[in-house]
Coordinates of C-alpha atoms in Angstrom, one line a residue:
Chain A
M1 CA -14.1 -27.4 5.7
S2 CA -10.6 -28.0 4.7
L3 CA -9.1 -24.8 3.1
K4 CA -6.0 -26.9 1.9
P5 CA -4.8 -25.8 -1.8
E6 CA -5.2 -28.8 -4.2
A7 CA -2.5 -29.4 -6.8
T8 CA -3.7 -28.5 -10.6
T9 CA -2.4 -30.2 -13.8
D10 CA -0.4 -26.6 -13.6
P11 CA 2.4 -26.9 -11.1
F12 CA 2.0 -23.3 -10.6
V13 CA -1.8 -23.2 -9.9
W14 CA -3.4 -24.5 -6.8
R15 CA -6.9 -25.1 -6.0
I16 CA -9.6 -24.5 -3.1
P17 CA -12.8 -26.1 -4.5
P18 CA -15.9 -24.5 -3.6
Q19 CA -17.3 -25.3 -0.2
G20 CA -19.0 -24.0 3.0
R21 CA -20.1 -20.5 1.9
M22 CA -18.0 -20.2 -1.1
Q23 CA -19.7 -19.4 -4.7
V24 CA -16.6 -19.8 -6.6
P25 CA -13.4 -21.8 -6.0
A26 CA -9.7 -20.0 -4.6
I27 CA -7.2 -20.2 -6.9
I28 CA -3.6 -19.5 -5.7
Y29 CA -0.3 -19.1 -7.9
A30 CA 2.7 -20.1 -6.5
D31 CA 5.5 -22.9 -6.5
R32 CA 5.3 -25.4 -4.0
R33 CA 7.7 -23.4 -1.9
L34 CA 6.1 -20.3 -2.0
L35 CA 2.7 -21.9 -1.4
G36 CA 4.2 -23.6 1.8
Q37 CA 5.4 -20.3 3.4
M38 CA 2.0 -18.7 3.0
D39 CA 0.4 -18.1 5.9
S40 CA -3.1 -20.3 6.7
K41 CA -5.0 -17.1 7.0
V42 CA -4.4 -16.3 3.4
F43 CA -6.4 -19.3 2.4
E44 CA -9.1 -18.5 4.9
Q45 CA -9.4 -14.9 3.9
L46 CA -9.6 -15.8 0.2
A47 CA -12.6 -18.8 0.9
N48 CA -14.3 -15.9 2.8
V49 CA -14.0 -13.3 -0.5
A50 CA -15.2 -16.2 -2.5
G51 CA -18.3 -16.2 -0.4
L52 CA -18.9 -12.3 -1.2
P53 CA -22.3 -11.7 -3.0
G54 CA -21.8 -11.2 -6.8
I55 CA -18.5 -12.7 -7.2
Q56 CA -17.4 -13.8 -10.8
G57 CA -15.0 -16.4 -11.8
A58 CA -12.8 -17.3 -8.6
A59 CA -11.1 -15.5 -5.5
Y60 CA -7.6 -15.4 -6.8
A61 CA -4.2 -14.9 -4.9
M62 CA -0.7 -13.6 -6.7
P63 CA 2.6 -15.1 -5.5
D64 CA 3.3 -12.8 -3.1
A65 CA 0.3 -13.4 -1.3
H66 CA 0.3 -13.0 2.5
W67 CA -2.2 -12.2 5.1
G68 CA -4.0 -9.1 5.1
Y69 CA -7.4 -7.6 6.7
G70 CA -10.5 -8.9 5.1
F71 CA -8.7 -9.7 1.7
P72 CA -5.4 -11.1 1.9
I73 CA -2.7 -8.8 0.3
G74 CA -2.1 -10.1 -3.1
G75 CA -5.7 -10.7 -3.5
V76 CA -7.8 -10.2 -6.5
A77 CA -11.9 -10.6 -6.6
A78 CA -14.3 -9.3 -9.3
F79 CA -17.7 -8.2 -8.9
A80 CA -20.9 -7.8 -11.4
A81 CA -23.4 -5.0 -9.9
E82 CA -26.0 -6.5 -11.7
E83 CA -25.7 -9.7 -9.6
G84 CA -25.8 -7.9 -6.1
G85 CA -21.8 -7.8 -6.3
V86 CA -20.2 -5.8 -3.9
I87 CA -17.3 -3.3 -3.3
S88 CA -15.2 -3.3 -0.3
A89 CA -12.9 -1.1 1.4
G90 CA -10.4 -3.9 3.1
G91 CA -10.5 -5.3 -0.8
V92 CA -8.7 -2.3 -1.6
G93 CA -6.7 -1.5 1.7
F94 CA -5.9 1.8 3.4
D95 CA -3.4 2.9 0.8
I96 CA -5.7 3.8 -2.1
S97 CA -3.6 3.4 -5.6
C98 CA 0.0 2.9 -4.1
G99 CA 1.7 2.0 -6.9
V100 CA 5.1 2.4 -8.8
R101 CA 6.2 4.3 -12.0
T102 CA 9.4 3.6 -13.7
L103 CA 11.3 6.4 -15.5
H104 CA 14.3 6.3 -18.1
T105 CA 16.8 8.7 -17.7
G106 CA 18.9 8.1 -20.6
L107 CA 21.9 7.6 -18.7
N108 CA 24.2 4.6 -18.4
R109 CA 25.8 3.2 -15.3
E110 CA 29.1 4.8 -15.9
Q111 CA 27.4 8.4 -16.5
L112 CA 26.0 7.7 -13.1
A113 CA 28.9 6.4 -11.1
A114 CA 31.1 9.9 -11.3
R115 CA 27.9 11.8 -9.7
K116 CA 26.2 8.6 -7.1
T117 CA 26.7 10.2 -4.3
E118 CA 26.1 13.6 -5.0
L119 CA 23.1 12.7 -6.8
A120 CA 21.8 10.3 -3.6
D121 CA 22.4 13.4 -1.5
R122 CA 20.4 15.8 -3.4
L123 CA 17.6 13.5 -3.7
A124 CA 17.4 12.9 0.2
R125 CA 17.5 16.6 0.1
D126 CA 14.7 17.7 -2.4
I127 CA 12.5 14.4 -2.1
P128 CA 10.0 14.9 1.0
A129 CA 10.3 11.8 2.7
G130 CA 9.6 10.3 6.2
V131 CA 7.3 10.5 9.1
G132 CA 5.8 14.6 9.2
S133 CA 7.2 15.6 6.2
T134 CA 5.3 18.1 4.1
G135 CA 5.5 18.3 0.2
P136 CA 5.8 21.9 -2.0
L137 CA 2.3 23.1 -2.0
R138 CA -0.5 23.5 0.3
L139 CA -4.1 22.9 -1.3
N140 CA -7.2 24.9 -0.4
Q141 CA -10.5 23.7 -0.6
R142 CA -11.1 24.3 -4.2
S143 CA -7.6 23.5 -5.5
M144 CA -7.8 20.0 -3.1
D145 CA -11.3 19.4 -5.3
Q146 CA -9.8 20.1 -8.5
M147 CA -6.8 17.6 -7.7
L148 CA -9.1 15.0 -6.8
S149 CA -11.0 14.9 -10.1
G150 CA -7.9 15.8 -12.3
G151 CA -5.3 13.3 -11.1
A152 CA -1.9 13.4 -12.5
A153 CA -3.4 15.8 -15.3
W154 CA -4.3 18.4 -12.7
A155 CA -0.6 18.2 -11.4
V156 CA 0.8 18.6 -15.1
E157 CA -1.5 21.9 -15.5
Q158 CA 0.0 23.1 -11.9
G159 CA 3.5 22.6 -14.0
Y160 CA 4.6 19.3 -12.5
G161 CA 5.7 17.3 -15.8
S162 CA 4.5 17.3 -19.0
T163 CA 1.2 16.1 -20.9
A164 CA 3.4 13.4 -22.4
D165 CA 3.4 11.9 -19.1
L166 CA 0.1 11.6 -19.0
E167 CA -0.1 9.1 -21.7
R168 CA 2.2 6.6 -19.6
I169 CA -0.2 6.5 -16.7
E170 CA -3.1 4.0 -16.2
E171 CA -6.2 5.9 -17.4
Q172 CA -3.7 8.6 -19.0
G173 CA -3.4 9.9 -15.6
R174 CA -6.9 10.7 -14.3
V175 CA -9.8 7.9 -13.4
E176 CA -13.2 8.6 -14.4
G177 CA -16.1 8.9 -11.5
A178 CA -14.1 10.6 -9.1
V179 CA -16.5 12.6 -6.3
P180 CA -14.6 15.2 -4.4
Q181 CA -17.7 15.7 -2.4
E182 CA -17.7 12.0 -1.0
V183 CA -13.9 12.7 0.7
S184 CA -14.8 13.7 3.9
A185 CA -13.5 17.1 5.5
K186 CA -10.8 15.1 7.9
A187 CA -9.3 13.1 4.8
K188 CA -8.9 16.7 2.8
Q189 CA -7.1 17.8 6.0
R190 CA -4.5 15.0 6.5
Q191 CA -3.9 15.8 2.7
Q192 CA -3.5 19.5 2.8
D193 CA 0.4 19.6 2.9
Q194 CA 1.0 16.1 1.9
M195 CA 1.0 16.3 -2.2
G196 CA 4.5 15.4 -3.1
T197 CA 5.7 13.5 -0.1
L198 CA 7.0 9.9 -0.3
G199 CA 5.7 8.5 2.8
S200 CA 7.5 6.1 5.2
G201 CA 7.8 2.3 5.6
N202 CA 8.0 0.6 2.3
H203 CA 7.6 3.6 0.3
Y204 CA 10.7 4.7 -1.6
L205 CA 12.4 6.5 -4.7
E206 CA 15.2 4.1 -6.1
I207 CA 17.8 4.9 -8.9
Q208 CA 18.1 1.3 -10.5
E209 CA 20.6 -0.2 -13.4
V210 CA 19.1 -2.7 -16.0
E211 CA 21.1 -5.5 -14.9
Q212 CA 19.6 -8.4 -17.4
I213 CA 16.9 -8.5 -19.9
F214 CA 14.9 -11.6 -20.3
D215 CA 12.5 -10.7 -23.4
A216 CA 14.5 -8.8 -26.0
A217 CA 11.8 -7.7 -28.3
A218 CA 9.6 -6.2 -25.3
A219 CA 12.4 -4.9 -23.5
A220 CA 13.3 -3.1 -27.2
G221 CA 9.4 -1.6 -27.2
F222 CA 10.0 -0.4 -23.3
G223 CA 13.2 1.5 -24.6
L224 CA 15.1 -0.5 -22.1
Q225 CA 18.7 -1.8 -22.7
Q226 CA 21.3 -3.5 -20.1
G227 CA 23.3 -1.0 -18.2
D228 CA 20.2 1.8 -18.4
I229 CA 19.7 3.9 -15.4
L230 CA 16.0 4.0 -14.2
V231 CA 14.1 5.9 -11.6
S232 CA 11.4 3.9 -9.7
I233 CA 9.2 5.9 -7.4
H234 CA 6.7 3.6 -4.7
C235 CA 4.0 5.3 -3.0
G236 CA 0.8 6.1 -2.8
S237 CA -2.5 8.4 -1.9
R238 CA -1.0 9.2 1.4
G239 CA -3.3 10.6 4.4
L240 CA -6.1 11.2 2.4
G241 CA -6.4 7.3 1.2
H242 CA -5.6 6.4 4.6
Q243 CA -8.6 8.2 5.9
I244 CA -11.1 7.1 3.5
G245 CA -9.9 3.7 4.2
T246 CA -10.5 4.4 8.1
E247 CA -13.6 5.8 7.6
F248 CA -15.5 3.6 5.0
L249 CA -14.2 0.2 6.7
A250 CA -16.1 1.4 10.1
A251 CA -19.1 2.6 7.8
M252 CA -19.4 -0.7 5.7
V253 CA -19.3 -2.7 9.2
A254 CA -22.0 -0.5 10.5
A255 CA -24.2 -0.8 7.5
A256 CA -23.4 -4.4 6.7
P257 CA -27.0 -5.7 8.7
R258 CA -29.0 -3.1 6.7
H259 CA -27.6 -4.7 3.5
G260 CA -28.3 -8.3 4.5
L261 CA -24.8 -8.7 4.5
Q262 CA -23.9 -11.6 6.8
L263 CA -19.8 -11.3 7.2
P264 CA -17.8 -14.1 8.0
D265 CA -15.6 -11.5 9.5
R266 CA -16.1 -7.5 10.3
E267 CA -12.7 -7.2 8.3
L268 CA -14.6 -8.3 5.0
A269 CA -16.6 -5.2 5.4
C270 CA -18.3 -4.4 1.8
A271 CA -21.1 -2.7 0.5
P272 CA -23.6 -3.6 -2.8
I273 CA -22.0 -1.9 -5.8
D274 CA -25.8 -0.6 -6.3
S275 CA -26.1 1.2 -2.9
A276 CA -25.9 4.8 -1.6
L277 CA -22.8 3.7 0.6
G278 CA -21.5 1.7 -2.4
R279 CA -21.3 4.6 -4.7
S280 CA -20.2 7.0 -2.2
Y281 CA -17.3 4.8 -1.4
L282 CA -16.8 4.1 -5.3
G283 CA -16.5 8.3 -5.6
A284 CA -14.0 8.7 -2.8
M285 CA -11.8 5.7 -3.6
R286 CA -11.7 7.0 -7.1
A287 CA -10.6 10.7 -5.9
A288 CA -8.1 8.6 -3.7
I289 CA -6.8 7.3 -6.8
N290 CA -6.4 10.5 -8.6
C291 CA -5.0 11.6 -5.5
A292 CA -1.9 9.1 -5.8
L293 CA -1.5 9.7 -9.4
A294 CA -0.9 13.4 -8.7
N295 CA 1.5 12.6 -5.8
R296 CA 3.6 10.7 -8.0
Q297 CA 3.4 13.4 -10.7
I298 CA 4.7 15.8 -8.3
L299 CA 7.5 13.6 -7.0
T300 CA 8.2 12.8 -10.6
Q301 CA 8.9 16.5 -11.4
L302 CA 10.8 17.0 -7.8
C303 CA 13.4 14.1 -9.0
R304 CA 13.5 15.7 -12.5
E305 CA 14.7 18.9 -10.9
A306 CA 17.0 17.1 -8.5
F307 CA 18.7 15.4 -11.7
A308 CA 18.8 19.0 -13.3
K309 CA 21.3 20.1 -10.6
V310 CA 23.4 17.1 -10.7
L311 CA 23.0 15.3 -14.0
R312 CA 22.1 18.0 -16.3
Q313 CA 22.2 15.5 -19.5
A314 CA 19.4 13.4 -18.0
E315 CA 16.2 13.2 -19.2
L316 CA 13.8 11.6 -17.0
R317 CA 10.8 9.9 -19.6
L318 CA 7.7 7.9 -18.1
L319 CA 7.8 4.3 -18.8
Y320 CA 4.7 3.3 -17.0
D321 CA 2.9 4.2 -14.0
V322 CA 0.9 1.0 -12.4
S323 CA -1.5 1.1 -9.1
H324 CA -1.5 -1.6 -6.6
N325 CA -4.6 -1.2 -4.5
T326 CA -7.9 -0.2 -6.2
C327 CA -10.9 -1.2 -7.6
K328 CA -11.6 -0.8 -11.3
F329 CA -14.4 -0.9 -13.6
E330 CA -13.3 -3.4 -16.3
Q331 CA -14.6 -5.6 -19.0
H332 CA -13.5 -9.3 -18.9
L333 CA -14.5 -12.6 -20.4
V334 CA -16.7 -14.7 -17.9
N335 CA -17.5 -18.2 -19.1
D336 CA -16.7 -16.6 -22.5
R337 CA -19.4 -13.8 -22.4
P338 CA -17.9 -10.3 -21.5
K339 CA -18.7 -8.5 -18.4
K340 CA -18.2 -5.1 -16.8
L341 CA -16.8 -6.2 -13.6
F342 CA -15.6 -4.0 -10.5
V343 CA -12.2 -6.0 -10.2
H344 CA -10.4 -5.5 -6.9
R345 CA -6.9 -5.6 -6.8
K346 CA -5.2 -5.5 -3.6
G347 CA -1.6 -5.8 -3.7
A348 CA -1.6 -6.8 -7.0
T349 CA -1.1 -5.5 -10.2
R350 CA -3.2 -4.9 -13.6
A351 CA -1.3 -6.9 -16.4
Y352 CA -3.0 -6.2 -20.0
G353 CA -1.7 -8.0 -22.6
P354 CA -1.1 -7.1 -26.1
G355 CA -3.5 -5.4 -28.2
H356 CA -5.8 -4.4 -25.4
P357 CA -7.5 -1.0 -26.3
E358 CA -6.8 0.9 -23.3
L359 CA -3.1 0.9 -23.6
P360 CA -1.6 3.9 -25.0
P361 CA 0.0 3.2 -28.9
G362 CA 3.5 3.2 -27.8
L363 CA 2.5 0.2 -25.8
R364 CA -0.4 -1.4 -27.5
D365 CA 1.5 -4.0 -29.6
I366 CA 3.6 -5.0 -26.8
G367 CA 1.6 -5.2 -23.7
Q368 CA 1.3 -3.4 -20.5
P369 CA 4.5 -2.8 -18.2
V370 CA 4.0 -4.8 -14.9
L371 CA 6.4 -2.7 -12.5
I372 CA 7.3 -5.0 -9.4
G373 CA 9.0 -3.3 -6.6
G374 CA 11.8 -4.3 -4.8
S375 CA 13.2 -3.5 -1.3
M376 CA 16.5 -1.8 -1.1
G377 CA 19.0 -4.5 -1.5
T378 CA 17.3 -6.9 -3.9
S379 CA 16.1 -6.8 -7.8
S380 CA 12.9 -5.0 -9.1
Y381 CA 11.4 -6.4 -12.1
I382 CA 9.4 -5.2 -15.2
L383 CA 7.4 -7.7 -16.7
V384 CA 4.8 -7.4 -19.4
G385 CA 1.3 -8.1 -19.6
T386 CA 0.5 -11.4 -21.6
T387 CA -2.6 -12.7 -23.9
A388 CA -3.0 -15.7 -21.7
G389 CA -3.2 -13.8 -18.6
A390 CA -6.4 -12.4 -19.8
T391 CA -7.8 -15.8 -18.8
Q392 CA -6.4 -16.0 -15.5
A393 CA -7.2 -13.5 -12.5
F394 CA -8.7 -11.0 -14.7
S395 CA -5.6 -9.9 -16.4
S396 CA -3.7 -9.4 -12.7
S397 CA -0.1 -9.9 -11.6
C398 CA 1.6 -9.6 -8.5
H399 CA 3.1 -6.3 -7.0
G400 CA 6.6 -7.4 -5.1
A401 CA 8.2 -9.6 -3.2
G402 CA 5.9 -9.3 -0.2
R403 CA 6.9 -9.3 3.3
A404 CA 8.1 -12.7 5.1
M405 CA 8.9 -11.3 8.3
S406 CA 7.4 -9.0 10.7
R407 CA 8.7 -5.5 11.5
R408 CA 9.7 -6.4 15.4
Q409 CA 11.7 -9.6 13.7
A410 CA 13.8 -7.6 11.4
S411 CA 14.5 -4.9 13.7
K412 CA 15.7 -7.3 16.3
R413 CA 17.8 -8.9 13.8
W414 CA 19.2 -6.3 11.7
R415 CA 20.8 -2.6 13.0
G416 CA 20.2 0.0 10.4
K417 CA 23.4 1.5 10.5
E418 CA 25.2 -1.9 9.5
L419 CA 22.7 -2.5 6.9
I420 CA 23.4 0.9 5.4
A421 CA 27.1 -0.2 5.5
T422 CA 26.4 -3.4 3.9
L423 CA 24.8 -2.3 1.1
Q424 CA 27.2 0.7 0.7
E425 CA 29.8 -2.0 0.0
Q426 CA 27.3 -3.8 -2.6
G427 CA 27.5 -0.3 -4.2
I428 CA 23.9 0.7 -2.9
L429 CA 23.3 3.9 -1.3
I430 CA 20.4 4.2 1.1
R431 CA 19.5 7.8 2.3
S432 CA 16.9 7.7 4.9
P433 CA 15.6 9.9 8.0
S434 CA 15.3 6.8 9.9
L435 CA 17.8 4.0 10.8
R436 CA 15.3 1.7 12.5
G437 CA 12.9 2.4 9.6
V438 CA 15.6 1.0 7.5
A439 CA 16.2 -2.1 10.0
E440 CA 12.5 -2.8 9.8
E441 CA 12.4 -2.9 6.4
A442 CA 15.8 -5.0 5.5
P443 CA 15.9 -6.9 2.3
G444 CA 15.9 -10.1 4.1
A445 CA 12.7 -9.0 5.7
Y446 CA 10.9 -9.8 2.5
K447 CA 10.5 -13.0 0.2
E448 CA 12.7 -14.0 -2.1
V449 CA 11.6 -11.6 -5.3
N450 CA 13.4 -13.6 -8.2
Q451 CA 10.9 -16.8 -6.6
V452 CA 8.0 -14.5 -6.8
I453 CA 8.3 -13.5 -10.5
E454 CA 9.5 -17.0 -11.9
A455 CA 6.0 -18.1 -10.3
A456 CA 4.3 -15.0 -11.8
D457 CA 6.1 -15.8 -15.0
R458 CA 5.6 -19.4 -15.1
A459 CA 2.0 -19.3 -14.4
G460 CA 1.4 -17.0 -17.3
L461 CA 0.0 -14.1 -15.2
S462 CA 2.9 -12.1 -17.1
R463 CA 6.2 -12.5 -18.6
K464 CA 9.5 -11.0 -17.2
V465 CA 10.8 -8.4 -19.2
A466 CA 14.0 -7.1 -17.1
R467 CA 15.7 -7.3 -13.9
L468 CA 16.7 -4.1 -12.4
K469 CA 19.5 -3.6 -9.4
P470 CA 19.2 -1.0 -7.0
L471 CA 22.0 1.6 -6.8
I472 CA 20.5 4.7 -4.7
C473 CA 17.3 4.4 -2.4
I474 CA 16.0 7.3 -0.8
K475 CA 13.6 5.5 1.6
G476 CA 10.7 7.1 3.6
Chain B
M1 CA 4.1 -5.4 30.9
P2 CA 1.1 -2.9 29.9
W3 CA 1.6 -2.6 26.7
E4 CA 3.3 -5.1 24.1
H5 CA 3.1 -5.4 20.5
F6 CA 2.3 -9.0 18.6
Y7 CA 3.1 -10.7 15.2
H8 CA 1.7 -10.0 12.1
T9 CA 3.7 -10.3 9.0
A10 CA 3.1 -7.3 6.9
D11 CA 1.5 -4.9 9.8
V12 CA 2.1 -4.4 13.6
G13 CA -0.4 -6.1 16.4
I14 CA -0.8 -3.4 19.4
R15 CA -2.1 -4.4 22.8
G16 CA -2.8 -2.5 26.0
I17 CA -3.7 -4.0 29.1
G18 CA -4.9 -2.3 32.2
S19 CA -6.9 -2.6 35.4
S20 CA -9.7 -0.4 33.9
L21 CA -11.2 -0.2 30.6
A22 CA -9.6 3.4 30.0
E23 CA -6.3 2.2 31.3
A24 CA -6.2 -0.7 28.7
F25 CA -7.2 2.2 25.7
A26 CA -4.3 4.3 27.3
E27 CA -1.6 1.5 27.1
A28 CA -3.0 0.5 23.7
A29 CA -2.2 4.5 22.6
V30 CA 1.1 3.8 24.2
A31 CA 1.7 0.9 21.7
L32 CA 0.6 2.7 19.1
I33 CA 3.2 5.6 19.8
A34 CA 5.8 2.9 20.1
V35 CA 5.4 1.8 16.3
I36 CA 6.6 5.2 15.4
T37 CA 9.1 6.2 18.2
D38 CA 10.2 5.3 21.7
P39 CA 7.5 6.7 23.6
A40 CA 9.8 7.7 26.8
C41 CA 11.1 10.3 24.2
V42 CA 8.2 12.4 23.5
E43 CA 7.3 15.2 25.9
A44 CA 4.0 16.3 26.7
K45 CA 3.8 20.0 25.3
T46 CA 0.8 20.4 23.2
A47 CA -2.7 19.4 24.7
I48 CA -5.6 18.1 22.6
E49 CA -9.2 17.4 23.8
L50 CA -11.1 14.6 22.2
T51 CA -14.8 13.2 22.7
L52 CA -15.6 10.0 20.9
T53 CA -18.2 7.6 20.6
A54 CA -19.0 4.1 19.0
E55 CA -21.6 1.2 19.2
D56 CA -19.5 -1.0 21.4
P57 CA -16.3 -1.0 23.2
E58 CA -14.6 -2.4 20.1
L59 CA -15.6 -0.1 17.7
L60 CA -14.7 2.7 20.6
L61 CA -11.3 1.3 20.3
Y62 CA -11.0 1.4 16.8
E63 CA -12.4 5.2 17.0
W64 CA -9.8 6.0 19.7
L65 CA -6.8 4.9 17.9
N66 CA -7.9 6.4 14.6
A67 CA -8.5 9.8 16.3
L68 CA -4.6 9.7 17.5
I69 CA -3.4 9.0 14.3
F70 CA -5.9 11.7 12.8
E71 CA -4.8 14.1 15.1
M72 CA -1.3 13.3 14.6
A73 CA -1.1 13.5 11.0
V74 CA -2.6 16.8 10.6
R75 CA -0.6 18.4 13.4
K76 CA 2.6 16.9 12.6
L77 CA 2.8 15.8 16.2
L78 CA 4.0 12.6 18.2
L79 CA 1.6 12.1 21.2
G80 CA 2.8 10.8 24.4
S81 CA 0.4 11.3 27.6
F82 CA -2.9 9.6 27.4
Q83 CA -5.7 10.6 29.9
L84 CA -9.1 9.4 29.3
T85 CA -12.1 8.0 30.9
I86 CA -15.0 6.0 29.2
E87 CA -18.8 6.0 30.4
G88 CA -20.8 3.6 28.3
N89 CA -20.1 3.9 24.7
R90 CA -18.5 7.6 25.2
L91 CA -15.1 8.2 25.6
T92 CA -13.6 11.6 26.9
A93 CA -9.7 12.0 26.5
R94 CA -6.7 14.7 26.9
V95 CA -4.0 13.6 25.2
A96 CA -0.6 15.4 24.8
G97 CA 2.5 15.5 22.8
E98 CA 5.0 17.5 20.8
P99 CA 5.8 18.5 17.1
V100 CA 7.9 15.6 15.5
D101 CA 11.8 16.6 15.7
P102 CA 13.4 13.9 13.2
A103 CA 16.6 14.5 15.1
R104 CA 15.3 13.5 18.3
H105 CA 12.5 11.1 17.5
H106 CA 13.8 9.1 15.0
P107 CA 10.2 8.3 13.9
R108 CA 10.7 5.0 11.8
V109 CA 7.1 4.3 10.1
E110 CA 3.9 6.4 9.5
V111 CA 0.9 4.2 10.9
K112 CA -2.2 4.4 8.2
G113 CA -4.8 3.6 10.2
A114 CA -6.2 1.3 13.1
T115 CA -8.0 -1.9 11.5
L116 CA -10.6 -4.5 12.3
T117 CA -7.9 -7.3 12.3
A118 CA -7.4 -9.0 15.6
L119 CA -9.7 -6.0 17.2
Q120 CA -10.6 -7.2 20.6
V121 CA -11.4 -5.4 23.9
R122 CA -12.4 -8.0 26.7
R123 CA -12.2 -8.8 30.5
R124 CA -9.4 -11.5 31.2
K125 CA -9.9 -14.2 33.9
N126 CA -7.4 -12.4 36.1
G127 CA -9.8 -9.1 36.0
T128 CA -7.5 -6.8 33.9
W129 CA -8.8 -5.6 30.6
L130 CA -7.3 -6.1 27.3
A131 CA -7.6 -3.5 24.1
Q132 CA -5.9 -4.8 21.1
C133 CA -5.8 -4.6 17.0
V134 CA -3.7 -4.6 14.2
V135 CA -2.5 -1.4 12.6
D136 CA -1.5 -0.6 9.3
V137 CA 1.8 0.8 8.5

């Protein structure tokens, strides 16, 4: 079996034809160099995904794809329940609904410049980040269940933000079908005091400047101008999502023989969508999505309060909030026929094109903002979903640069203190509780984000709108 | 070296090696802590008793590491001492650590969970035991 991707007529699209147990082809979006940088494990994992029951279309890899567990990170696959389709905990990942939201501040670079250090210090003080940090509220059993059902809408009811925010969040801030009773006591225990915390690793809150506009019309529609100051928050469902991932991965491995599933490897643990375990995971996973949306909403309010203490004229308005690790029930065309599918996106962003009925009125004519996170020193991007993207990878795009180097390699190559000094010379202020953590997350440990974005744009998955330069980064 | 980390692009592989299965599991736990902080700087002040069972030794390692991740998360602890016995599919342990002190421990990253990736528990040709997997950070 040769899992070497074959070139197609499009230089940004590669294909592995069905072979062995593959029911559909694997499609990889990348230029030749990005493809060359991909671990062969990506192709192996993609081929395994393509062999799962009920898969539709193809198993897809985004340009930032790399080796994950079960599914590659940057993997997209959709399944039909009525065709024996499965749902996979490994296809969503541990950090369920980890994602990014970006806010306008109404400030320009000059207004920020005078108070930049003060703002960095204030944010570092007021945004709980790092290992063992706790948030501003502690949930009891009742409020935990309300949060898991209500998502960001619940957070707004608690005084964190305004109802105007909800319109700019996928599913208006609250995914339907969450079942808090399917979330274990241990998962809830892990989350009790973690609401409104950033976490650690690659999670951050970043102040950014719009450095370049590529699509004037879309940028105007998103309210973006060169020199604008934005805030981006990257984090997820914290301990609750991690525990749900841990528990259901093990449960799906144990139940696979009972469901007649022969897994090519255990990490591809899954269950039929129409099974007690499949439904149970869906209920718990959706609760975790709501948890992530509520968490980012609370962090938004903490950020607004920090700004109010330093730059009172700032008005933080939500541009959009997207998730990267989800399984969502969506309608897509398969062989020109509309079908309701369970779309897994693991390290990938939904990217609806203009006119999609699920987009809020202010964005419907333009398309969905696709928010691509950077890595402290490198650019972030805002893209927009396209009509053409709907026929590719179920309206999905990439989610970031993707790591190119292990944490150990990174911590051997860079020292946190020196890295912070170097970035400061470039005008980027880093605040983090961990110098070693900063070294492990060094910008150089990631792939070239510009190249990933170019590939996503040229492949037609989404279109470039703006590039953002980091100015302040609060790292977990 | 009784424990080590191995290569993974996005996450970290942890490996424990010991003269017995239990020793390999204890060393894997030290490797897990070493992802977060320097294990040598964690003092054993608070003790926790654990009892776990699983279908096979590999899933027992998965359960063991995830139990440690869970205890650290909910108690805001770092663990540094691992005493355990394994009989059949049953693991009993007494583990100990202390509250996270960012100024002293400089914790660098949280571990979200143990994964089934590169999950292996086996006896090597030289008679030692190996216990490993990739953890998601």
